[in-house]
């Protein structure tokens, strides 16, 4: 019943990415361009994730787990670049390291439950 909502998300991300490309010259800096890159990465991931099961016969957990890893790391790096206080920047790096370690430990030890 809600399968059609998934395609609307792809269209909205595609629309926002297209508008971002049209007005790329007006974006204020590299951080805004980085967000545009993340939007296009989301479009690509949604398209691949939508057809992944048909192409491979596997569940699309792999596509979306990779997407969540990349986007979360990218957002923490972006947040770190926006922070002014050195203690907050160090905290962001520590949380990034904690996330990466826990992500790979989760894959290492709980892989049998995902497959």
PDB file of N, CA and C in Angstrom, residues 21-99:
ATOM      1  N   UNK A  21      21.833  21.729  -8.580  1.00  0.00           N
ATOM      2  CA  UNK A  21      22.794  21.820  -9.682  1.00  0.00           C
ATOM      3  C   UNK A  21      22.582  23.058 -10.531  1.00  0.00           C
ATOM      4  N   UNK A  22      21.320  23.431 -10.724  1.00  0.00           N
ATOM      5  CA  UNK A  22      21.030  24.624 -11.520  1.00  0.00           C
ATOM      6  C   UNK A  22      21.590  25.868 -10.831  1.00  0.00           C
ATOM      7  N   UNK A  23      21.429  25.940  -9.526  1.00  0.00           N
ATOM      8  CA  UNK A  23      21.890  27.094  -8.765  1.00  0.00           C
ATOM      9  C   UNK A  23      23.207  26.825  -8.048  1.00  0.00           C
ATOM     10  N   UNK A  24      24.030  25.953  -8.601  1.00  0.00           N
ATOM     11  CA  UNK A  24      25.308  25.606  -7.978  1.00  0.00           C
ATOM     12  C   UNK A  24      26.214  26.822  -7.824  1.00  0.00           C
ATOM     13  N   UNK A  25      26.185  27.712  -8.779  1.00  0.00           N
ATOM     14  CA  UNK A  25      27.041  28.896  -8.721  1.00  0.00           C
ATOM     15  C   UNK A  25      26.621  29.863  -7.608  1.00  0.00           C
ATOM     16  N   UNK A  26      25.398  29.739  -7.125  1.00  0.00           N
ATOM     17  CA  UNK A  26      24.933  30.621  -6.050  1.00  0.00           C
ATOM     18  C   UNK A  26      25.137  30.039  -4.650  1.00  0.00           C
ATOM     19  N   UNK A  27      25.570  28.797  -4.565  1.00  0.00           N
ATOM     20  CA  UNK A  27      25.786  28.189  -3.252  1.00  0.00           C
ATOM     21  C   UNK A  27      26.945  28.892  -2.556  1.00  0.00           C
ATOM     22  N   UNK A  28      26.803  29.155  -1.242  1.00  0.00           N
ATOM     23  CA  UNK A  28      27.755  30.027  -0.555  1.00  0.00           C
ATOM     24  C   UNK A  28      29.154  29.456  -0.353  1.00  0.00           C
ATOM     25  N   UNK A  29      29.311  28.165  -0.322  1.00  0.00           N
ATOM     26  CA  UNK A  29      30.653  27.647  -0.045  1.00  0.00           C
ATOM     27  C   UNK A  29      30.718  26.148  -0.271  1.00  0.00           C
ATOM     28  N   UNK A  30      31.847  25.593   0.125  1.00  0.00           N
ATOM     29  CA  UNK A  30      32.063  24.162  -0.063  1.00  0.00           C
ATOM     30  C   UNK A  30      31.140  23.311   0.791  1.00  0.00           C
ATOM     31  N   UNK A  31      30.728  23.824   1.932  1.00  0.00           N
ATOM     32  CA  UNK A  31      29.849  23.046   2.807  1.00  0.00           C
ATOM     33  C   UNK A  31      28.476  22.860   2.179  1.00  0.00           C
ATOM     34  N   UNK A  32      27.973  23.877   1.514  1.00  0.00           N
ATOM     35  CA  UNK A  32      26.687  23.763   0.828  1.00  0.00           C
ATOM     36  C   UNK A  32      26.806  22.838  -0.377  1.00  0.00           C
ATOM     37  N   UNK A  33      27.917  22.900  -1.064  1.00  0.00           N
ATOM     38  CA  UNK A  33      28.141  21.994  -2.199  1.00  0.00           C
ATOM     39  C   UNK A  33      28.284  20.552  -1.721  1.00  0.00           C
ATOM     40  N   UNK A  34      28.850  20.381  -0.536  1.00  0.00           N
ATOM     41  CA  UNK A  34      28.958  19.056   0.058  1.00  0.00           C
ATOM     42  C   UNK A  34      27.573  18.482   0.359  1.00  0.00           C
ATOM     43  N   UNK A  35      26.668  19.323   0.843  1.00  0.00           N
ATOM     44  CA  UNK A  35      25.294  18.876   1.080  1.00  0.00           C
ATOM     45  C   UNK A  35      24.597  18.493  -0.220  1.00  0.00           C
ATOM     46  N   UNK A  36      24.874  19.220  -1.290  1.00  0.00           N
ATOM     47  CA  UNK A  36      24.321  18.865  -2.595  1.00  0.00           C
ATOM     48  C   UNK A  36      24.851  17.506  -3.048  1.00  0.00           C
ATOM     49  N   UNK A  37      26.122  17.250  -2.793  1.00  0.00           N
ATOM     50  CA  UNK A  37      26.691  15.949  -3.107  1.00  0.00           C
ATOM     51  C   UNK A  37      26.001  14.843  -2.310  1.00  0.00           C
ATOM     52  N   UNK A  38      25.687  15.107  -1.053  1.00  0.00           N
ATOM     53  CA  UNK A  38      24.975  14.125  -0.234  1.00  0.00           C
ATOM     54  C   UNK A  38      23.559  13.880  -0.751  1.00  0.00           C
ATOM     55  N   UNK A  39      22.924  14.917  -1.282  1.00  0.00           N
ATOM     56  CA  UNK A  39      21.589  14.737  -1.868  1.00  0.00           C
ATOM     57  C   UNK A  39      21.670  13.810  -3.077  1.00  0.00           C
ATOM     58  N   UNK A  40      22.660  14.031  -3.941  1.00  0.00           N
ATOM     59  CA  UNK A  40      22.803  13.163  -5.110  1.00  0.00           C
ATOM     60  C   UNK A  40      23.211  11.746  -4.716  1.00  0.00           C
ATOM     61  N   UNK A  41      23.979  11.604  -3.650  1.00  0.00           N
ATOM     62  CA  UNK A  41      24.299  10.271  -3.144  1.00  0.00           C
ATOM     63  C   UNK A  41      23.033   9.576  -2.641  1.00  0.00           C
ATOM     64  N   UNK A  42      22.131  10.330  -2.028  1.00  0.00           N
ATOM     65  CA  UNK A  42      20.862   9.773  -1.574  1.00  0.00           C
ATOM     66  C   UNK A  42      20.002   9.324  -2.750  1.00  0.00           C
ATOM     67  N   UNK A  43      19.978  10.112  -3.816  1.00  0.00           N
ATOM     68  CA  UNK A  43      19.215   9.734  -5.011  1.00  0.00           C
ATOM     69  C   UNK A  43      19.754   8.434  -5.581  1.00  0.00           C
ATOM     70  N   UNK A  44      21.063   8.357  -5.715  1.00  0.00           N
ATOM     71  CA  UNK A  44      21.677   7.147  -6.257  1.00  0.00           C
ATOM     72  C   UNK A  44      21.400   5.936  -5.372  1.00  0.00           C
ATOM     73  N   UNK A  45      21.508   6.121  -4.072  1.00  0.00           N
ATOM     74  CA  UNK A  45      21.259   5.021  -3.141  1.00  0.00           C
ATOM     75  C   UNK A  45      19.806   4.566  -3.189  1.00  0.00           C
ATOM     76  N   UNK A  46      18.881   5.500  -3.262  1.00  0.00           N
ATOM     77  CA  UNK A  46      17.464   5.129  -3.341  1.00  0.00           C
ATOM     78  C   UNK A  46      17.167   4.361  -4.621  1.00  0.00           C
ATOM     79  N   UNK A  47      17.760   4.773  -5.722  1.00  0.00           N
ATOM     80  CA  UNK A  47      17.534   4.058  -6.983  1.00  0.00           C
ATOM     81  C   UNK A  47      18.141   2.653  -6.946  1.00  0.00           C
ATOM     82  N   UNK A  48      19.363   2.557  -6.465  1.00  0.00           N
ATOM     83  CA  UNK A  48      20.004   1.245  -6.375  1.00  0.00           C
ATOM     84  C   UNK A  48      19.279   0.369  -5.363  1.00  0.00           C
ATOM     85  N   UNK A  49      18.913   0.932  -4.215  1.00  0.00           N
ATOM     86  CA  UNK A  49      18.206   0.163  -3.197  1.00  0.00           C
ATOM     87  C   UNK A  49      16.837  -0.313  -3.662  1.00  0.00           C
ATOM     88  N   UNK A  50      16.196   0.458  -4.508  1.00  0.00           N
ATOM     89  CA  UNK A  50      14.866   0.093  -5.006  1.00  0.00           C
ATOM     90  C   UNK A  50      14.934  -1.130  -5.907  1.00  0.00           C
ATOM     91  N   UNK A  51      15.972  -1.210  -6.729  1.00  0.00           N
ATOM     92  CA  UNK A  51      16.084  -2.315  -7.683  1.00  0.00           C
ATOM     93  C   UNK A  51      17.082  -3.392  -7.260  1.00  0.00           C
ATOM     94  N   UNK A  52      17.728  -3.250  -6.123  1.00  0.00           N
ATOM     95  CA  UNK A  52      18.782  -4.171  -5.703  1.00  0.00           C
ATOM     96  C   UNK A  52      18.283  -5.600  -5.569  1.00  0.00           C
ATOM     97  N   UNK A  53      17.121  -5.790  -4.990  1.00  0.00           N
ATOM     98  CA  UNK A  53      16.578  -7.126  -4.800  1.00  0.00           C
ATOM     99  C   UNK A  53      16.260  -7.782  -6.137  1.00  0.00           C
ATOM    100  N   UNK A  54      15.752  -7.011  -7.073  1.00  0.00           N
ATOM    101  CA  UNK A  54      15.462  -7.565  -8.395  1.00  0.00           C
ATOM    102  C   UNK A  54      16.739  -7.942  -9.137  1.00  0.00           C
ATOM    103  N   UNK A  55      17.779  -7.145  -8.989  1.00  0.00           N
ATOM    104  CA  UNK A  55      19.026  -7.402  -9.700  1.00  0.00           C
ATOM    105  C   UNK A  55      19.795  -8.576  -9.123  1.00  0.00           C
ATOM    106  N   UNK A  56      19.835  -8.683  -7.788  1.00  0.00           N
ATOM    107  CA  UNK A  56      20.709  -9.670  -7.158  1.00  0.00           C
ATOM    108  C   UNK A  56      19.966 -10.808  -6.471  1.00  0.00           C
ATOM    109  N   UNK A  57      18.731 -10.612  -6.109  1.00  0.00           N
ATOM    110  CA  UNK A  57      18.006 -11.625  -5.355  1.00  0.00           C
ATOM    111  C   UNK A  57      18.257 -11.537  -3.862  1.00  0.00           C
ATOM    112  N   UNK A  58      19.098 -10.603  -3.430  1.00  0.00           N
ATOM    113  CA  UNK A  58      19.392 -10.400  -2.007  1.00  0.00           C
ATOM    114  C   UNK A  58      18.536  -9.267  -1.464  1.00  0.00           C
ATOM    115  N   UNK A  59      18.412  -9.208  -0.149  1.00  0.00           N
ATOM    116  CA  UNK A  59      17.729  -8.076   0.467  1.00  0.00           C
ATOM    117  C   UNK A  59      18.605  -6.833   0.358  1.00  0.00           C
ATOM    118  N   UNK A  60      17.973  -5.672   0.369  1.00  0.00           N
ATOM    119  CA  UNK A  60      18.722  -4.439   0.158  1.00  0.00           C
ATOM    120  C   UNK A  60      19.306  -3.861   1.446  1.00  0.00           C
ATOM    121  N   UNK A  61      19.490  -4.683   2.463  1.00  0.00           N
ATOM    122  CA  UNK A  61      20.114  -4.226   3.704  1.00  0.00           C
ATOM    123  C   UNK A  61      21.526  -3.695   3.464  1.00  0.00           C
ATOM    124  N   UNK A  62      22.245  -4.344   2.569  1.00  0.00           N
ATOM    125  CA  UNK A  62      23.629  -3.955   2.313  1.00  0.00           C
ATOM    126  C   UNK A  62      23.714  -2.539   1.757  1.00  0.00           C
ATOM    127  N   UNK A  63      22.823  -2.223   0.856  1.00  0.00           N
ATOM    128  CA  UNK A  63      22.830  -0.893   0.234  1.00  0.00           C
ATOM    129  C   UNK A  63      22.533   0.170   1.275  1.00  0.00           C
ATOM    130  N   UNK A  64      21.498  -0.036   2.066  1.00  0.00           N
ATOM    131  CA  UNK A  64      21.094   0.978   3.031  1.00  0.00           C
ATOM    132  C   UNK A  64      22.019   1.039   4.244  1.00  0.00           C
ATOM    133  N   UNK A  65      22.629  -0.075   4.625  1.00  0.00           N
ATOM    134  CA  UNK A  65      23.623  -0.022   5.701  1.00  0.00           C
ATOM    135  C   UNK A  65      24.840   0.780   5.264  1.00  0.00           C
ATOM    136  N   UNK A  66      25.286   0.582   4.025  1.00  0.00           N
ATOM    137  CA  UNK A  66      26.388   1.376   3.488  1.00  0.00           C
ATOM    138  C   UNK A  66      25.990   2.848   3.410  1.00  0.00           C
ATOM    139  N   UNK A  67      24.773   3.126   2.993  1.00  0.00           N
ATOM    140  CA  UNK A  67      24.278   4.499   2.908  1.00  0.00           C
ATOM    141  C   UNK A  67      24.270   5.164   4.280  1.00  0.00           C
ATOM    142  N   UNK A  68      23.769   4.468   5.282  1.00  0.00           N
ATOM    143  CA  UNK A  68      23.728   5.037   6.630  1.00  0.00           C
ATOM    144  C   UNK A  68      25.139   5.293   7.160  1.00  0.00           C
ATOM    145  N   UNK A  69      26.059   4.386   6.887  1.00  0.00           N
ATOM    146  CA  UNK A  69      27.435   4.587   7.329  1.00  0.00           C
ATOM    147  C   UNK A  69      28.039   5.830   6.684  1.00  0.00           C
ATOM    148  N   UNK A  70      27.937   5.943   5.373  1.00  0.00           N
ATOM    149  CA  UNK A  70      28.557   7.063   4.655  1.00  0.00           C
ATOM    150  C   UNK A  70      27.918   8.390   5.058  1.00  0.00           C
ATOM    151  N   UNK A  71      26.596   8.447   5.119  1.00  0.00           N
ATOM    152  CA  UNK A  71      25.947   9.716   5.426  1.00  0.00           C
ATOM    153  C   UNK A  71      26.196  10.142   6.875  1.00  0.00           C
ATOM    154  N   UNK A  72      26.192   9.205   7.803  1.00  0.00           N
ATOM    155  CA  UNK A  72      26.434   9.583   9.192  1.00  0.00           C
ATOM    156  C   UNK A  72      27.853  10.096   9.374  1.00  0.00           C
ATOM    157  N   UNK A  73      28.813   9.441   8.743  1.00  0.00           N
ATOM    158  CA  UNK A  73      30.198   9.915   8.807  1.00  0.00           C
ATOM    159  C   UNK A  73      30.304  11.295   8.160  1.00  0.00           C
ATOM    160  N   UNK A  74      29.648  11.480   7.027  1.00  0.00           N
ATOM    161  CA  UNK A  74      29.707  12.775   6.336  1.00  0.00           C
ATOM    162  C   UNK A  74      29.080  13.880   7.175  1.00  0.00           C
ATOM    163  N   UNK A  75      27.959  13.597   7.823  1.00  0.00           N
ATOM    164  CA  UNK A  75      27.319  14.620   8.650  1.00  0.00           C
ATOM    165  C   UNK A  75      28.154  14.972   9.879  1.00  0.00           C
ATOM    166  N   UNK A  76      28.820  13.992  10.472  1.00  0.00           N
ATOM    167  CA  UNK A  76      29.680  14.295  11.617  1.00  0.00           C
ATOM    168  C   UNK A  76      30.870  15.137  11.170  1.00  0.00           C
ATOM    169  N   UNK A  77      31.446  14.823  10.013  1.00  0.00           N
ATOM    170  CA  UNK A  77      32.559  15.624   9.497  1.00  0.00           C
ATOM    171  C   UNK A  77      32.093  17.044   9.184  1.00  0.00           C
ATOM    172  N   UNK A  78      30.907  17.166   8.600  1.00  0.00           N
ATOM    173  CA  UNK A  78      30.355  18.496   8.327  1.00  0.00           C
ATOM    174  C   UNK A  78      30.100  19.259   9.621  1.00  0.00           C
ATOM    175  N   UNK A  79      29.548  18.593  10.617  1.00  0.00           N
ATOM    176  CA  UNK A  79      29.310  19.225  11.908  1.00  0.00           C
ATOM    177  C   UNK A  79      30.624  19.665  12.543  1.00  0.00           C
ATOM    178  N   UNK A  80      31.634  18.839  12.435  1.00  0.00           N
ATOM    179  CA  UNK A  80      32.939  19.184  12.992  1.00  0.00           C
ATOM    180  C   UNK A  80      33.505  20.437  12.328  1.00  0.00           C
ATOM    181  N   UNK A  81      33.276  20.587  11.047  1.00  0.00           N
ATOM    182  CA  UNK A  81      33.792  21.768  10.360  1.00  0.00           C
ATOM    183  C   UNK A  81      33.034  23.040  10.746  1.00  0.00           C
ATOM    184  N   UNK A  82      31.836  22.892  11.269  1.00  0.00           N
ATOM    185  CA  UNK A  82      31.044  24.049  11.679  1.00  0.00           C
ATOM    186  C   UNK A  82      31.296  24.470  13.122  1.00  0.00           C
ATOM    187  N   UNK A  83      31.849  23.581  13.919  1.00  0.00           N
ATOM    188  CA  UNK A  83      32.074  23.876  15.329  1.00  0.00           C
ATOM    189  C   UNK A  83      33.274  24.810  15.510  1.00  0.00           C
ATOM    190  N   UNK A  84      33.175  25.688  16.488  1.00  0.00           N
ATOM    191  CA  UNK A  84      34.223  26.677  16.748  1.00  0.00           C
ATOM    192  C   UNK A  84      35.150  26.261  17.890  1.00  0.00           C
ATOM    193  N   UNK A  85      34.582  25.778  18.982  1.00  0.00           N
ATOM    194  CA  UNK A  85      35.386  25.434  20.155  1.00  0.00           C
ATOM    195  C   UNK A  85      36.157  24.144  19.885  1.00  0.00           C
ATOM    196  N   UNK A  86      37.393  24.137  20.308  1.00  0.00           N
ATOM    197  CA  UNK A  86      38.265  22.993  20.068  1.00  0.00           C
ATOM    198  C   UNK A  86      37.780  21.755  20.820  1.00  0.00           C
ATOM    199  N   UNK A  87      37.194  21.943  22.005  1.00  0.00           N
ATOM    200  CA  UNK A  87      36.699  20.788  22.760  1.00  0.00           C
ATOM    201  C   UNK A  87      35.510  20.147  22.048  1.00  0.00           C
ATOM    202  N   UNK A  88      34.674  20.955  21.438  1.00  0.00           N
ATOM    203  CA  UNK A  88      33.547  20.403  20.691  1.00  0.00           C
ATOM    204  C   UNK A  88      34.019  19.676  19.436  1.00  0.00           C
ATOM    205  N   UNK A  89      35.049  20.202  18.797  1.00  0.00           N
ATOM    206  CA  UNK A  89      35.602  19.544  17.611  1.00  0.00           C
ATOM    207  C   UNK A  89      36.220  18.193  17.978  1.00  0.00           C
ATOM    208  N   UNK A  90      36.903  18.161  19.109  1.00  0.00           N
ATOM    209  CA  UNK A  90      37.493  16.902  19.573  1.00  0.00           C
ATOM    210  C   UNK A  90      36.389  15.909  19.926  1.00  0.00           C
ATOM    211  N   UNK A  91      35.325  16.393  20.545  1.00  0.00           N
ATOM    212  CA  UNK A  91      34.194  15.516  20.864  1.00  0.00           C
ATOM    213  C   UNK A  91      33.581  14.931  19.607  1.00  0.00           C
ATOM    214  N   UNK A  92      33.470  15.737  18.560  1.00  0.00           N
ATOM    215  CA  UNK A  92      32.913  15.241  17.302  1.00  0.00           C
ATOM    216  C   UNK A  92      33.789  14.146  16.711  1.00  0.00           C
ATOM    217  N   UNK A  93      35.109  14.320  16.779  1.00  0.00           N
ATOM    218  CA  UNK A  93      36.019  13.294  16.269  1.00  0.00           C
ATOM    219  C   UNK A  93      35.918  12.020  17.103  1.00  0.00           C
ATOM    220  N   UNK A  94      35.805  12.170  18.412  1.00  0.00           N
ATOM    221  CA  UNK A  94      35.671  10.989  19.274  1.00  0.00           C
ATOM    222  C   UNK A  94      34.378  10.243  18.993  1.00  0.00           C
ATOM    223  N   UNK A  95      33.285  10.969  18.798  1.00  0.00           N
ATOM    224  CA  UNK A  95      32.025  10.305  18.465  1.00  0.00           C
ATOM    225  C   UNK A  95      32.078   9.659  17.083  1.00  0.00           C
ATOM    226  N   UNK A  96      32.807  10.261  16.176  1.00  0.00           N
ATOM    227  CA  UNK A  96      32.989   9.663  14.859  1.00  0.00           C
ATOM    228  C   UNK A  96      33.750   8.344  14.968  1.00  0.00           C
ATOM    229  N   UNK A  97      34.813   8.339  15.739  1.00  0.00           N
ATOM    230  CA  UNK A  97      35.584   7.111  15.939  1.00  0.00           C
ATOM    231  C   UNK A  97      34.739   6.055  16.634  1.00  0.00           C
ATOM    232  N   UNK A  98      33.975   6.459  17.644  1.00  0.00           N
ATOM    233  CA  UNK A  98      33.091   5.535  18.348  1.00  0.00           C
ATOM    234  C   UNK A  98      32.054   4.938  17.403  1.00  0.00           C
ATOM    235  N   UNK A  99      31.489   5.761  16.535  1.00  0.00           N
ATOM    236  CA  UNK A  99      30.506   5.264  15.576  1.00  0.00           C
ATOM    237  C   UNK A  99      31.125   4.275  14.602  1.00  0.00           C
TER     238      UNK A  99
END
